[in-house]
mmCIF file of C-alpha atoms in Angstrom:
data_model
loop_
_atom_site.group_PDB
_atom_site.id
_atom_site.type_symbol
_atom_site.label_atom_id
_atom_site.label_comp_id
_atom_site.label_asym_id
_atom_site.label_seq_id
_atom_site.Cartn_x
_atom_site.Cartn_y
_atom_site.Cartn_z
ATOM 1 C CA SER V 20 2.360 -12.176 -3.535
ATOM 2 C CA GLN V 21 -0.532 -10.252 -4.999
ATOM 3 C CA GLN V 22 -3.993 -11.516 -4.266
ATOM 4 C CA GLY V 23 -6.134 -8.943 -5.957
ATOM 5 C CA GLU V 24 -6.648 -8.408 -9.614
ATOM 6 C CA GLU V 25 -8.162 -5.220 -10.832
ATOM 7 C CA ASP V 26 -9.827 -4.229 -14.008
ATOM 8 C CA PRO V 27 -9.605 -2.260 -16.042
ATOM 9 C CA GLN V 28 -5.863 -1.670 -15.879
ATOM 10 C CA ALA V 29 -6.437 1.786 -17.293
ATOM 11 C CA LEU V 30 -9.511 3.951 -17.622
ATOM 12 C CA SER V 31 -9.869 7.249 -19.452
ATOM 13 C CA ILE V 32 -13.029 9.325 -19.025
ATOM 14 C CA GLN V 33 -14.307 12.872 -19.277
ATOM 15 C CA GLU V 34 -15.008 15.091 -16.299
ATOM 16 C CA GLY V 35 -18.478 14.534 -14.971
ATOM 17 C CA GLU V 36 -18.638 10.891 -15.983
ATOM 18 C CA ASN V 37 -18.669 8.039 -13.498
ATOM 19 C CA ALA V 38 -15.697 5.723 -13.110
ATOM 20 C CA THR V 39 -16.055 2.104 -12.044
ATOM 21 C CA MET V 40 -13.142 -0.090 -11.037
ATOM 22 C CA ASN V 41 -13.361 -3.735 -10.111
ATOM 23 C CA CYS V 42 -11.263 -5.900 -7.855
ATOM 24 C CA SER V 43 -11.222 -9.667 -7.427
ATOM 25 C CA TYR V 44 -9.440 -11.691 -4.795
ATOM 26 C CA LYS V 45 -8.809 -15.316 -3.981
ATOM 27 C CA THR V 46 -8.938 -16.078 -0.266
ATOM 28 C CA SER V 47 -11.094 -15.183 2.720
ATOM 29 C CA ILE V 48 -10.671 -11.683 4.038
ATOM 30 C CA ASN V 49 -11.307 -9.550 7.108
ATOM 31 C CA ASN V 50 -11.925 -6.454 5.050
ATOM 32 C CA LEU V 51 -11.181 -4.813 1.722
ATOM 33 C CA GLN V 52 -9.790 -1.334 1.354
ATOM 34 C CA TRP V 53 -9.372 1.087 -1.509
ATOM 35 C CA TYR V 54 -6.469 3.495 -1.844
ATOM 36 C CA ARG V 55 -5.523 6.269 -4.219
ATOM 37 C CA GLN V 56 -1.997 7.098 -5.265
ATOM 38 C CA ASN V 57 -0.940 10.088 -7.264
ATOM 39 C CA SER V 58 2.104 9.571 -9.441
ATOM 40 C CA GLY V 59 5.207 8.961 -7.343
ATOM 41 C CA ARG V 60 3.464 9.822 -4.103
ATOM 42 C CA GLY V 61 2.213 8.024 -1.020
ATOM 43 C CA LEU V 62 -1.082 6.261 -0.545
ATOM 44 C CA VAL V 63 -4.310 7.937 0.423
ATOM 45 C CA HIS V 64 -6.820 5.719 2.198
ATOM 46 C CA LEU V 65 -10.259 6.071 0.637
ATOM 47 C CA ILE V 66 -12.577 3.584 2.226
ATOM 48 C CA LEU V 67 -12.699 0.297 4.130
ATOM 49 C CA ILE V 68 -15.476 -2.240 3.817
ATOM 50 C CA ARG V 69 -15.690 -5.131 6.221
ATOM 51 C CA SER V 70 -16.374 -8.673 5.129
ATOM 52 C CA ASN V 71 -19.884 -8.570 6.614
ATOM 53 C CA GLU V 72 -20.803 -5.382 4.765
ATOM 54 C CA ARG V 73 -22.135 -5.242 1.230
ATOM 55 C CA GLU V 74 -22.041 -1.569 0.364
ATOM 56 C CA LYS V 75 -20.501 1.584 1.714
ATOM 57 C CA HIS V 76 -20.569 5.229 0.698
ATOM 58 C CA SER V 77 -18.204 8.106 1.316
ATOM 59 C CA GLY V 78 -18.892 11.344 -0.527
ATOM 60 C CA ARG V 79 -18.662 10.592 -4.249
ATOM 61 C CA LEU V 80 -17.365 7.103 -3.587
ATOM 62 C CA ARG V 81 -19.441 3.951 -3.476
ATOM 63 C CA VAL V 82 -17.912 0.590 -2.719
ATOM 64 C CA THR V 83 -19.583 -2.781 -2.981
ATOM 65 C CA LEU V 84 -18.361 -6.123 -1.747
ATOM 66 C CA ASP V 85 -19.581 -9.543 -2.854
ATOM 67 C CA THR V 86 -17.846 -12.158 -0.750
ATOM 68 C CA SER V 87 -19.547 -15.008 -2.613
ATOM 69 C CA LYS V 88 -17.901 -13.848 -5.822
ATOM 70 C CA LYS V 89 -14.817 -12.568 -4.036
ATOM 71 C CA SER V 90 -15.087 -9.237 -5.763
ATOM 72 C CA SER V 91 -15.465 -5.563 -5.013
ATOM 73 C CA SER V 92 -16.123 -2.452 -7.038
ATOM 74 C CA LEU V 93 -15.315 1.190 -6.526
ATOM 75 C CA LEU V 94 -17.557 3.769 -8.161
ATOM 76 C CA ILE V 95 -16.500 7.396 -8.362
ATOM 77 C CA THR V 96 -19.415 9.579 -9.382
ATOM 78 C CA ALA V 97 -19.203 12.912 -11.173
ATOM 79 C CA SER V 98 -15.470 12.562 -11.684
ATOM 80 C CA ARG V 99 -13.114 15.520 -11.643
ATOM 81 C CA ALA V 100 -9.708 16.073 -13.202
ATOM 82 C CA ALA V 101 -8.280 15.936 -9.684
ATOM 83 C CA ASP V 102 -9.426 12.312 -9.434
ATOM 84 C CA THR V 103 -6.711 11.372 -11.918
ATOM 85 C CA ALA V 104 -4.562 8.832 -10.073
ATOM 86 C CA SER V 105 -3.951 5.124 -9.623
ATOM 87 C CA TYR V 106 -6.471 3.269 -7.519
ATOM 88 C CA PHE V 107 -5.633 0.096 -5.618
ATOM 89 C CA CYS V 108 -7.739 -2.374 -3.744
ATOM 90 C CA ALA V 109 -6.142 -4.194 -0.837
ATOM 91 C CA THR V 110 -7.491 -7.177 1.043
ATOM 92 C CA GLY V 111 -6.853 -7.468 4.760
ATOM 93 C CA SER V 112 -6.597 -10.913 6.243
ATOM 94 C CA GLY V 113 -5.111 -12.825 9.125
ATOM 95 C CA GLY V 114 -4.363 -11.800 12.654
ATOM 96 C CA TYR V 115 -2.316 -8.767 11.615
ATOM 97 C CA ASN V 116 -4.836 -7.794 8.947
ATOM 98 C CA LYS V 117 -1.969 -8.080 6.468
ATOM 99 C CA LEU V 118 -2.745 -6.152 3.302
ATOM 100 C CA ILE V 119 -2.275 -7.613 -0.132
ATOM 101 C CA PHE V 120 -2.668 -5.127 -2.942
ATOM 102 C CA GLY V 121 -4.230 -5.533 -6.325
ATOM 103 C CA ALA V 122 -2.503 -4.510 -9.515
ATOM 104 C CA GLY V 123 -4.290 -1.170 -9.630
ATOM 105 C CA THR V 124 -6.295 0.860 -12.109
ATOM 106 C CA ARG V 125 -4.828 4.007 -13.645
ATOM 107 C CA LEU V 126 -7.621 6.522 -13.983
ATOM 108 C CA ALA V 127 -7.311 9.568 -16.217
ATOM 109 C CA VAL V 128 -10.065 12.178 -16.044
ATOM 110 C CA HIS V 129 -9.933 14.715 -18.850
ATOM 111 C CA PRO V 130 -11.319 18.238 -18.422
ATOM 112 C CA GLY Q 25 -4.419 11.411 14.308
ATOM 113 C CA ALA Q 26 -2.207 8.665 12.988
ATOM 114 C CA VAL Q 27 0.764 10.106 11.171
ATOM 115 C CA VAL Q 28 3.625 8.059 9.805
ATOM 116 C CA SER Q 29 6.817 9.585 8.485
ATOM 117 C CA GLN Q 30 9.686 8.171 6.478
ATOM 118 C CA HIS Q 31 13.213 9.375 6.185
ATOM 119 C CA PRO Q 32 14.757 10.058 3.804
ATOM 120 C CA SER Q 33 12.125 10.844 1.192
ATOM 121 C CA TRP Q 34 14.623 10.050 -1.522
ATOM 122 C CA VAL Q 35 18.154 8.722 -1.626
ATOM 123 C CA ILE Q 36 20.729 7.998 -4.300
ATOM 124 C CA CYS Q 37 23.495 5.565 -3.495
ATOM 125 C CA LYS Q 38 26.248 3.748 -5.308
ATOM 126 C CA SER Q 39 26.095 0.073 -6.102
ATOM 127 C CA GLY Q 40 27.518 -2.037 -3.284
ATOM 128 C CA THR Q 41 26.723 0.375 -0.486
ATOM 129 C CA SER Q 42 24.039 0.029 2.177
ATOM 130 C CA VAL Q 43 21.119 2.361 2.747
ATOM 131 C CA LYS Q 44 18.935 2.722 5.828
ATOM 132 C CA ILE Q 45 15.339 3.918 5.636
ATOM 133 C CA GLU Q 46 13.452 4.950 8.768
ATOM 134 C CA CYS Q 47 9.743 4.644 9.417
ATOM 135 C CA ARG Q 48 8.284 6.475 12.403
ATOM 136 C CA SER Q 49 4.823 6.629 13.889
ATOM 137 C CA LEU Q 50 4.658 10.215 15.109
ATOM 138 C CA ASP Q 51 1.596 10.320 17.334
ATOM 139 C CA PHE Q 52 0.952 6.726 18.258
ATOM 140 C CA GLN Q 53 2.767 3.577 19.230
ATOM 141 C CA ALA Q 54 2.901 0.752 16.744
ATOM 142 C CA THR Q 55 3.743 -2.769 17.749
ATOM 143 C CA THR Q 56 3.484 -3.825 14.134
ATOM 144 C CA MET Q 57 4.800 -2.112 11.037
ATOM 145 C CA PHE Q 58 4.960 -3.269 7.442
ATOM 146 C CA TRP Q 59 7.401 -2.653 4.609
ATOM 147 C CA TYR Q 60 6.352 -2.568 0.965
ATOM 148 C CA ARG Q 61 8.204 -2.106 -2.302
ATOM 149 C CA GLN Q 62 6.722 -0.587 -5.423
ATOM 150 C CA PHE Q 63 8.356 -0.658 -8.852
ATOM 151 C CA PRO Q 64 7.346 1.949 -11.448
ATOM 152 C CA LYS Q 65 3.786 1.544 -12.683
ATOM 153 C CA GLN Q 66 3.296 -1.526 -10.517
ATOM 154 C CA SER Q 67 1.461 -2.263 -7.332
ATOM 155 C CA LEU Q 68 2.759 -2.432 -3.789
ATOM 156 C CA MET Q 69 4.359 -5.699 -2.812
ATOM 157 C CA LEU Q 70 4.521 -6.589 0.851
ATOM 158 C CA MET Q 71 8.107 -7.335 1.828
ATOM 159 C CA ALA Q 72 7.897 -8.025 5.528
ATOM 160 C CA THR Q 73 5.989 -7.611 8.761
ATOM 161 C CA SER Q 74 7.984 -5.939 11.494
ATOM 162 C CA ASN Q 75 7.138 -6.542 15.154
ATOM 163 C CA GLU Q 76 8.646 -4.547 17.979
ATOM 164 C CA GLY Q 77 11.182 -6.543 19.907
ATOM 165 C CA SER Q 78 11.151 -9.596 17.664
ATOM 166 C CA LYS Q 79 12.390 -10.745 14.289
ATOM 167 C CA ALA Q 80 10.615 -9.587 11.183
ATOM 168 C CA THR Q 81 8.550 -11.998 9.126
ATOM 169 C CA TYR Q 82 9.517 -11.879 5.473
ATOM 170 C CA GLU Q 83 7.300 -12.666 2.517
ATOM 171 C CA GLN Q 84 8.254 -15.434 0.168
ATOM 172 C CA GLY Q 85 11.014 -14.407 -2.200
ATOM 173 C CA VAL Q 86 12.302 -11.514 -0.077
ATOM 174 C CA GLU Q 87 15.905 -11.992 1.044
ATOM 175 C CA LYS Q 88 16.091 -11.346 4.767
ATOM 176 C CA ASP Q 89 19.873 -10.945 4.687
ATOM 177 C CA LYS Q 90 19.609 -8.274 2.042
ATOM 178 C CA PHE Q 91 16.713 -6.336 3.524
ATOM 179 C CA LEU Q 92 17.458 -6.005 7.224
ATOM 180 C CA ILE Q 93 14.568 -4.862 9.369
ATOM 181 C CA ASN Q 94 14.907 -3.595 12.919
ATOM 182 C CA HIS Q 95 11.908 -2.587 15.010
ATOM 183 C CA ALA Q 96 13.693 -1.481 18.138
ATOM 184 C CA SER Q 97 10.999 0.751 19.584
ATOM 185 C CA LEU Q 98 7.257 1.232 19.417
ATOM 186 C CA THR Q 99 7.651 4.233 17.130
ATOM 187 C CA LEU Q 100 10.522 3.283 14.862
ATOM 188 C CA SER Q 101 11.241 0.580 12.321
ATOM 189 C CA THR Q 102 14.199 0.666 9.982
ATOM 190 C CA LEU Q 103 14.845 -1.072 6.682
ATOM 191 C CA THR Q 104 18.444 -1.424 5.582
ATOM 192 C CA VAL Q 105 19.121 -2.391 1.994
ATOM 193 C CA THR Q 106 22.528 -4.031 2.116
ATOM 194 C CA SER Q 107 24.941 -4.194 -0.815
ATOM 195 C CA ALA Q 108 22.474 -2.340 -2.959
ATOM 196 C CA HIS Q 109 22.300 -3.001 -6.684
ATOM 197 C CA PRO Q 110 20.536 -1.064 -9.445
ATOM 198 C CA GLU Q 111 17.694 -3.600 -9.434
ATOM 199 C CA ASP Q 112 16.954 -2.563 -5.839
ATOM 200 C CA SER Q 113 15.984 0.874 -7.107
ATOM 201 C CA SER Q 114 12.368 1.258 -6.121
ATOM 202 C CA PHE Q 115 9.833 3.132 -4.031
ATOM 203 C CA TYR Q 116 9.800 1.783 -0.468
ATOM 204 C CA ILE Q 117 6.716 2.443 1.637
ATOM 205 C CA CYS Q 118 6.121 1.581 5.259
ATOM 206 C CA SER Q 119 2.932 1.426 7.268
ATOM 207 C CA ALA Q 120 2.200 1.295 10.968
ATOM 208 C CA MET Q 121 -0.730 -0.470 12.523
ATOM 209 C CA LYS Q 122 -3.083 1.288 14.895
ATOM 210 C CA ASP Q 123 -6.384 -0.171 16.026
ATOM 211 C CA TYR Q 124 -6.143 -2.867 13.371
ATOM 212 C CA GLU Q 125 -5.719 -0.360 10.540
ATOM 213 C CA GLN Q 126 -2.570 0.482 8.615
ATOM 214 C CA TYR Q 127 -1.386 4.053 8.237
ATOM 215 C CA PHE Q 128 1.091 4.620 5.438
ATOM 216 C CA GLY Q 129 4.209 6.720 5.282
ATOM 217 C CA PRO Q 130 4.899 8.954 2.270
ATOM 218 C CA GLY Q 131 7.484 6.582 0.823
ATOM 219 C CA THR Q 132 11.214 6.662 0.095
ATOM 220 C CA ARG Q 133 12.506 6.626 -3.428
ATOM 221 C CA LEU Q 134 15.779 4.725 -3.674
ATOM 222 C CA THR Q 135 17.984 5.014 -6.740
ATOM 223 C CA VAL Q 136 21.072 2.839 -6.943
ATOM 224 C CA THR Q 137 23.639 3.935 -9.519
#
């Protein structure tokens, strides 16, 4: 079953603009992770934020986590055409840190 | 490193036949592996959790007799789609757990004709 819901479902921006994607979930989590997937390819792990963290940065990526609202956001700054992909959040929970993926956001960055 | 491979990367089979997909952790041992399915333009759906030396745990709605999982060693888990039908056509992705994190394979695209 899917726990996370993401919005927007699709996002189209120009190169250089920032892209923000949001993720909501329903149950308690160990951590929340963001992945990128190019069309028909495997997943690329972007960033992991633990349940006791509120914000994390990695290069042009900024992730926030609000456990009281059960939501997270991924900000990609100064986007590039190469950032065009689908982005998924995934919540990790339980002893195995089982991942449940959100529906994803399809990002298109136009040159 | 933590590299996970899948074989084959793509496969076409006829309806009614069985197909086996392998998931290997190349540079680490994984007691736990996971199998996901992804339909076009949709998200990944967890199918089952595979533990070395024991029976897999299937998610609700996943037929364990249709999707046979064998985790016979610490570096290999296999998923066999039995009596495949066109609706089983999908992208199957595995992951292996290391230090509480999952490392994903590149996926296997299955087409059932």
